[in-house]
Coordinates of N, CA and C in Angstrom, one line a residue:
M303 N 37.2 -1.0 17.3 CA 36.4 -1.0 16.1 C 35.7 -2.4 15.8
K304 N 36.4 -3.4 16.1 CA 35.9 -4.8 15.9 C 34.7 -5.0 16.9
L305 N 34.8 -4.5 18.1 CA 33.8 -4.7 19.1 C 32.5 -3.9 18.6
Y306 N 32.7 -2.7 18.1 CA 31.5 -1.9 17.7 C 30.9 -2.7 16.5
K307 N 31.6 -3.1 15.6 CA 31.1 -3.8 14.4 C 30.3 -5.1 14.9
H308 N 30.9 -5.8 15.8 CA 30.3 -7.1 16.3 C 29.0 -6.7 17.0
L309 N 29.0 -5.7 17.9 CA 27.8 -5.3 18.6 C 26.7 -4.8 17.6
D310 N 27.2 -4.1 16.6 CA 26.3 -3.5 15.6 C 25.5 -4.7 14.9
E311 N 26.3 -5.7 14.6 CA 25.7 -6.9 13.9 C 24.9 -7.8 14.8
H312 N 25.1 -7.8 16.1 CA 24.5 -8.9 16.9 C 23.8 -8.4 18.2
I313 N 23.8 -7.2 18.5 CA 23.2 -6.7 19.8 C 21.8 -7.2 20.1
E314 N 20.9 -7.1 19.1 CA 19.6 -7.5 19.2 C 19.5 -9.0 19.4
T315 N 20.3 -9.7 18.7 CA 20.4 -11.2 18.8 C 20.7 -11.6 20.2
Y316 N 21.8 -11.0 20.7 CA 22.2 -11.4 22.1 C 21.1 -11.0 23.1
L317 N 20.6 -9.8 23.0 CA 19.6 -9.4 24.0 C 18.3 -10.3 23.9
S318 N 17.8 -10.5 22.7 CA 16.6 -11.3 22.5 C 16.8 -12.8 23.0
A319 N 18.0 -13.4 22.6 CA 18.2 -14.8 23.0 C 18.4 -14.9 24.5
T320 N 19.1 -14.0 25.1 CA 19.2 -14.0 26.6 C 17.9 -13.9 27.3
L321 N 17.1 -13.0 26.8 CA 15.8 -12.8 27.4 C 14.9 -14.0 27.2
L322 N 14.9 -14.6 26.0 CA 14.1 -15.7 25.7 C 14.5 -16.9 26.6
I323 N 15.8 -17.1 26.7 CA 16.3 -18.2 27.6 C 15.9 -18.0 29.0
F324 N 16.0 -16.8 29.5 CA 15.7 -16.4 30.9 C 14.2 -16.7 31.1
F325 N 13.4 -16.2 30.1 CA 11.9 -16.4 30.2 C 11.5 -17.8 30.2
S326 N 12.2 -18.6 29.3 CA 11.9 -20.1 29.2 C 12.2 -20.8 30.5
I327 N 13.4 -20.5 31.1 CA 13.8 -21.1 32.3 C 12.8 -20.8 33.4
L328 N 12.4 -19.5 33.5 CA 11.4 -19.1 34.6 C 10.1 -19.9 34.4
C329 N 9.6 -20.0 33.1 CA 8.4 -20.7 32.9 C 8.5 -22.2 33.2
V330 N 9.5 -22.8 32.9 CA 9.7 -24.2 33.2 C 9.8 -24.4 34.7
F331 N 10.5 -23.5 35.4 CA 10.6 -23.5 36.9 C 9.2 -23.3 37.5
Q332 N 8.4 -22.4 36.9 CA 7.0 -22.2 37.4 C 6.2 -23.5 37.3
V333 N 6.3 -24.1 36.1 CA 5.5 -25.4 35.9 C 5.9 -26.5 36.8
V334 N 7.2 -26.6 37.0 CA 7.7 -27.7 37.9 C 7.2 -27.4 39.3
M335 N 7.4 -26.2 39.8 CA 6.9 -25.8 41.1 C 5.4 -26.0 41.3
R336 N 4.7 -25.7 40.3 CA 3.2 -25.7 40.5 C 2.7 -27.2 40.4
Y337 N 3.2 -27.9 39.4 CA 2.6 -29.3 39.2 C 3.3 -30.4 39.9
I338 N 4.5 -30.2 40.2 CA 5.2 -31.3 40.9 C 5.2 -31.1 42.4
F339 N 5.5 -29.8 42.8 CA 5.6 -29.5 44.3 C 4.3 -28.8 44.8
N340 N 3.4 -28.6 43.9 CA 2.1 -28.0 44.3 C 2.3 -26.7 45.0
E341 N 3.2 -25.9 44.5 CA 3.6 -24.6 45.1 C 3.6 -23.5 44.0
S342 N 2.8 -22.5 44.2 CA 2.8 -21.4 43.2 C 3.7 -20.3 43.7
L343 N 4.6 -19.8 42.8 CA 5.5 -18.8 43.1 C 5.1 -17.5 42.4
T344 N 4.9 -16.4 43.1 CA 4.5 -15.2 42.4 C 5.7 -14.5 41.8
W345 N 6.8 -14.6 42.5 CA 8.0 -13.8 42.0 C 8.4 -14.3 40.6
S346 N 8.4 -15.6 40.3 CA 8.8 -16.1 39.0 C 7.8 -15.8 37.9
E347 N 6.5 -15.7 38.3 CA 5.5 -15.4 37.3 C 5.7 -13.9 36.9
E348 N 5.9 -13.1 37.9 CA 6.0 -11.6 37.6 C 7.3 -11.4 36.8
L349 N 8.4 -12.0 37.2 CA 9.7 -11.8 36.5 C 9.6 -12.4 35.1
S350 N 9.0 -13.5 34.9 CA 8.8 -14.0 33.5 C 8.0 -13.1 32.6
R351 N 7.0 -12.5 33.2 CA 6.2 -11.5 32.4 C 7.0 -10.3 32.0
Y352 N 7.8 -9.8 32.9 CA 8.7 -8.7 32.5 C 9.8 -9.1 31.5
A353 N 10.3 -10.3 31.7 CA 11.3 -10.7 30.7 C 10.7 -10.9 29.3
F354 N 9.4 -11.3 29.3 CA 8.8 -11.5 28.0 C 8.5 -10.1 27.3
V355 N 8.1 -9.1 28.1 CA 7.9 -7.8 27.6 C 9.2 -7.3 27.0
W356 N 10.3 -7.4 27.7 CA 11.6 -6.9 27.2 C 12.0 -7.7 26.0
F357 N 11.7 -9.0 26.0 CA 12.0 -9.8 24.8 C 11.3 -9.3 23.6
V358 N 10.0 -9.0 23.7 CA 9.2 -8.5 22.6 C 9.8 -7.3 22.0
Y359 N 10.2 -6.3 22.8 CA 10.7 -5.1 22.3 C 12.1 -5.2 21.7
T360 N 13.0 -6.0 22.2 CA 14.3 -6.2 21.6 C 14.1 -7.1 20.3
S361 N 13.2 -8.0 20.3 CA 12.9 -8.8 19.1 C 12.4 -7.9 18.0
A362 N 11.6 -6.9 18.3 CA 11.1 -6.0 17.3 C 12.3 -5.3 16.6
A363 N 13.2 -4.9 17.4 CA 14.4 -4.3 16.9 C 15.2 -5.3 16.0
Y364 N 15.2 -6.5 16.4 CA 15.9 -7.6 15.6 C 15.1 -7.7 14.2
A365 N 13.8 -7.7 14.3 CA 13.0 -7.8 13.0 C 13.3 -6.6 12.1
V366 N 13.5 -5.4 12.7 CA 13.8 -4.3 11.9 C 15.2 -4.4 11.3
R367 N 16.1 -4.9 12.0 CA 17.5 -5.0 11.6 C 17.6 -5.9 10.3
Y368 N 16.8 -7.0 10.4 CA 16.9 -8.0 9.3 C 15.7 -7.8 8.3
Q369 N 14.9 -6.8 8.5 CA 13.8 -6.5 7.6 C 12.8 -7.6 7.6
R370 N 12.5 -8.2 8.8 CA 11.5 -9.3 8.9 C 10.2 -8.8 9.5
H371 N 10.0 -7.5 9.6 CA 8.8 -7.0 10.2 C 7.7 -6.9 9.2
V372 N 6.5 -6.8 9.7 CA 5.3 -6.7 8.8 C 5.3 -5.3 8.1
K373 N 5.2 -5.4 6.8 CA 5.1 -4.1 6.0 C 4.3 -4.3 4.8
F374 N 3.7 -3.2 4.4 CA 2.8 -3.2 3.2 C 3.6 -2.6 2.1
N375 N 4.2 -3.4 1.2 CA 5.0 -2.8 0.2 C 4.6 -3.2 -1.2
F376 N 3.3 -3.4 -1.4 CA 2.7 -3.6 -2.7 C 3.1 -2.5 -3.7
L377 N 2.9 -1.3 -3.3 CA 3.1 -0.1 -4.1 C 4.6 0.0 -4.5
V378 N 5.5 -0.3 -3.5 CA 6.9 -0.3 -3.8 C 7.3 -1.3 -4.9
Y379 N 6.7 -2.5 -4.8 CA 7.0 -3.6 -5.8 C 6.4 -3.2 -7.1
L380 N 5.2 -2.6 -7.1 CA 4.6 -2.2 -8.4 C 5.4 -1.1 -9.1
L381 N 5.8 -0.1 -8.3 CA 6.6 0.9 -8.8 C 8.0 0.5 -9.3
H382 N 8.5 -0.6 -8.6 CA 9.8 -1.1 -9.0 C 9.9 -1.6 -10.4
K383 N 8.7 -2.2 -10.9 CA 8.6 -2.7 -12.2 C 8.6 -1.5 -13.2
I384 N 8.0 -0.4 -12.8 CA 8.0 0.8 -13.7 C 9.3 1.6 -13.6
S385 N 9.7 1.9 -12.4 CA 10.9 2.7 -12.2 C 11.5 2.4 -10.8
P386 N 12.7 1.8 -10.8 CA 13.3 1.5 -9.5 C 13.6 2.8 -8.7
V387 N 13.9 3.9 -9.4 CA 14.1 5.1 -8.8 C 12.9 5.6 -8.0
Y388 N 11.7 5.6 -8.6 CA 10.5 6.0 -7.9 C 10.2 5.0 -6.7
S389 N 10.4 3.8 -7.0 CA 10.2 2.8 -5.9 C 11.1 3.0 -4.7
Q390 N 12.3 3.4 -5.0 CA 13.3 3.7 -3.9 C 12.9 4.9 -3.2
I391 N 12.4 5.9 -3.9 CA 12.0 7.2 -3.3 C 10.8 6.9 -2.4
L392 N 9.9 6.1 -2.8 CA 8.7 5.8 -2.0 C 9.1 5.0 -0.7
K393 N 10.1 4.1 -0.9 CA 10.6 3.4 0.2 C 11.3 4.3 1.3
I394 N 12.0 5.3 0.8 CA 12.6 6.3 1.7 C 11.6 7.1 2.4
I395 N 10.5 7.5 1.7 CA 9.4 8.3 2.3 C 8.8 7.5 3.5
A396 N 8.6 6.2 3.2 CA 8.0 5.3 4.2 C 8.9 5.2 5.4
L397 N 10.2 5.1 5.1 CA 11.2 4.9 6.2 C 11.2 6.2 7.1
F398 N 11.1 7.4 6.5 CA 11.0 8.6 7.2 C 9.7 8.7 8.0
C399 N 8.6 8.2 7.5 CA 7.4 8.2 8.3 C 7.6 7.3 9.5
W400 N 8.2 6.2 9.3 CA 8.5 5.2 10.4 C 9.4 5.9 11.5
I401 N 10.4 6.6 11.0 CA 11.3 7.3 11.9 C 10.5 8.3 12.8
A402 N 9.6 9.0 12.1 CA 8.8 10.0 12.8 C 7.9 9.3 13.9
F403 N 7.3 8.2 13.6 CA 6.6 7.4 14.6 C 7.5 6.9 15.7
L404 N 8.6 6.4 15.4 CA 9.5 5.9 16.4 C 10.1 7.0 17.3
L405 N 10.3 8.2 16.8 CA 10.7 9.3 17.6 C 9.6 9.7 18.6
F406 N 8.4 9.6 18.1 CA 7.3 9.9 19.0 C 7.2 8.8 20.1
V407 N 7.4 7.6 19.8 CA 7.4 6.5 20.8 C 8.6 6.7 21.7
D408 N 9.7 7.0 21.1 CA 10.9 7.2 22.0 C 10.7 8.3 23.0
Y409 N 10.2 9.4 22.6 CA 10.0 10.5 23.5 C 9.0 10.2 24.6
Y410 N 7.8 9.7 24.2 CA 6.8 9.4 25.3 C 7.2 8.2 26.1
S411 N 7.9 7.2 25.6 CA 8.3 6.1 26.5 C 9.4 6.5 27.4
I412 N 10.3 7.4 27.0 CA 11.3 7.9 27.9 C 10.6 8.8 29.0
Q413 N 9.6 9.6 28.6 CA 8.8 10.4 29.6 C 8.2 9.4 30.6
T414 N 7.6 8.3 30.2 CA 7.0 7.4 31.1 C 8.0 6.8 32.1
V415 N 9.2 6.4 31.6 CA 10.2 5.9 32.4 C 10.6 6.9 33.5
I416 N 10.8 8.2 33.1 CA 11.1 9.3 34.0 C 10.0 9.4 35.1
N417 N 8.8 9.4 34.6 CA 7.7 9.5 35.6 C 7.7 8.3 36.6
Q418 N 7.9 7.1 36.1 CA 8.0 6.0 37.0 C 9.2 6.1 37.9
F419 N 10.3 6.6 37.5 CA 11.4 6.8 38.3 C 11.1 7.8 39.4
N420 N 10.5 8.9 39.1 CA 10.1 9.9 40.1 C 9.0 9.4 41.1
L421 N 8.1 8.6 40.6 CA 7.1 8.0 41.5 C 7.7 7.0 42.5
G422 N 8.7 6.3 42.1 CA 9.4 5.4 43.0 C 8.5 4.1 43.1
Q423 N 7.6 3.8 42.2 CA 6.8 2.6 42.3 C 7.6 1.4 42.1
V424 N 7.3 0.3 42.8 CA 8.0 -1.0 42.7 C 6.9 -2.0 42.3
S425 N 7.4 -3.1 41.8 CA 6.5 -4.3 41.4 C 6.1 -5.0 42.7
P426 N 4.9 -5.5 42.7 CA 4.3 -6.1 43.9 C 5.1 -7.3 44.5
A427 N 5.5 -8.2 43.6 CA 6.1 -9.5 44.2 C 7.6 -9.3 44.4
N428 N 8.3 -8.7 43.4 CA 9.8 -8.7 43.5 C 10.4 -7.4 44.0
R429 N 9.5 -6.4 44.1 CA 10.0 -5.1 44.5 C 11.0 -4.5 43.6
I430 N 10.9 -4.8 42.3 CA 11.7 -4.2 41.2 C 11.2 -2.8 40.9
P431 N 12.1 -1.8 40.9 CA 11.6 -0.5 40.5 C 10.9 -0.6 39.1
M432 N 9.7 0.0 39.0 CA 8.9 -0.1 37.8 C 9.6 0.6 36.6
Y433 N 10.4 1.6 36.9 CA 11.1 2.3 35.7 C 12.0 1.3 35.0
I434 N 12.5 0.3 35.7 CA 13.4 -0.7 35.0 C 12.5 -1.6 34.1
V435 N 11.3 -1.9 34.6 CA 10.4 -2.7 33.7 C 10.0 -1.9 32.5
Y436 N 9.7 -0.6 32.7 CA 9.3 0.2 31.6 C 10.4 0.6 30.6
L437 N 11.7 0.4 31.0 CA 12.8 0.7 30.2 C 12.9 -0.1 28.9
G438 N 12.2 -1.3 28.9 CA 12.2 -2.1 27.7 C 11.7 -1.4 26.5
L439 N 10.6 -0.7 26.6 CA 10.0 0.0 25.5 C 11.0 1.1 24.9
P440 N 11.5 2.0 25.7 CA 12.4 3.0 25.0 C 13.7 2.3 24.5
L441 N 14.2 1.3 25.1 CA 15.3 0.6 24.6 C 15.0 0.0 23.2
G442 N 13.9 -0.8 23.2 CA 13.5 -1.4 21.9 C 13.3 -0.3 20.8
A443 N 12.6 0.8 21.2 CA 12.3 1.8 20.2 C 13.5 2.6 19.8
L444 N 14.5 2.8 20.7 CA 15.7 3.4 20.3 C 16.6 2.5 19.4
L445 N 16.6 1.2 19.7 CA 17.3 0.3 18.8 C 16.6 0.3 17.4
M446 N 15.2 0.3 17.4 CA 14.5 0.3 16.1 C 14.8 1.6 15.3
T447 N 14.9 2.7 16.1 CA 15.2 4.0 15.4 C 16.6 4.0 14.8
F448 N 17.5 3.4 15.5 CA 18.9 3.3 15.0 C 18.9 2.4 13.7
R449 N 18.2 1.3 13.8 CA 18.2 0.4 12.6 C 17.4 1.0 11.4
V450 N 16.3 1.7 11.6 CA 15.6 2.4 10.5 C 16.5 3.4 10.0
S451 N 17.3 4.2 10.8 CA 18.2 5.2 10.3 C 19.3 4.5 9.4
Q452 N 19.7 3.4 9.8 CA 20.7 2.6 8.9 C 20.0 2.3 7.6
H453 N 18.8 1.8 7.6 CA 18.1 1.5 6.4 C 17.9 2.7 5.5
I454 N 17.6 3.9 6.1 CA 17.5 5.1 5.3 C 18.8 5.5 4.6
I455 N 19.9 5.4 5.3 CA 21.2 5.7 4.7 C 21.5 4.7 3.6
N456 N 21.2 3.4 3.8 CA 21.4 2.4 2.7 C 20.5 2.6 1.6
S457 N 19.3 3.1 1.8 CA 18.3 3.4 0.8 C 18.8 4.6 -0.1
F458 N 19.4 5.6 0.5 CA 19.9 6.7 -0.2 C 21.1 6.3 -1.1
I459 N 21.9 5.4 -0.6 CA 23.0 4.9 -1.3 C 22.5 4.1 -2.5
E460 N 21.5 3.3 -2.3 CA 20.9 2.5 -3.4 C 20.2 3.4 -4.4
L461 N 19.5 4.4 -3.9 CA 18.9 5.4 -4.8 C 20.0 6.0 -5.7
K462 N 21.1 6.4 -5.2 CA 22.1 7.0 -6.0 C 22.6 6.1 -7.0
R463 N 22.8 4.8 -6.6 CA 23.2 3.8 -7.6 C 22.2 3.6 -8.7
F464 N 20.9 3.6 -8.4 CA 19.9 3.5 -9.4 C 19.9 4.6 -10.4
K465 N 20.1 5.8 -9.8 CA 20.2 7.0 -10.7 C 21.4 7.0 -11.6
E466 N 22.5 6.5 -11.1 CA 23.7 6.4 -11.9 C 23.6 5.4 -13.0
S467 N 22.9 4.3 -12.7 CA 22.8 3.2 -13.7 C 21.7 3.5 -14.8
H468 N 20.9 4.4 -14.5 CA 19.8 4.7 -15.5 C 20.0 6.0 -16.2

């Protein structure tokens, strides 16, 4: 249970930090090889690009976890002054719209990974199977779906608390 709680609280942090460190090391290595040794390496450039893509998707899940993503909540704040209950209902509706979008992304990104797996395509420089490269999007989208689901549950709990207090 402790492991689950720890992973629940930190999985995006670990993934994002690891990918960012890996990306940074590869970029520094590229710069050193290019400008000091006058040698350009295609494998490190390609690998750093893929690490950055994975970093973006896992960091998006991190932003959702800590509610640091871009959102337009002017109406929610305006309604909160009038009625916290209506504000919370609007927030829940927005979260359900977000879940619908993420489920759409989940479905089609998984289909893309399956197609890449069936095609057997590999990356040009490193010969990495492209389905592994494409797995970053469904992983990030599934993590975001999980985090938005947690926010929906918490929003319903908060809505119940608002209704009981008014």
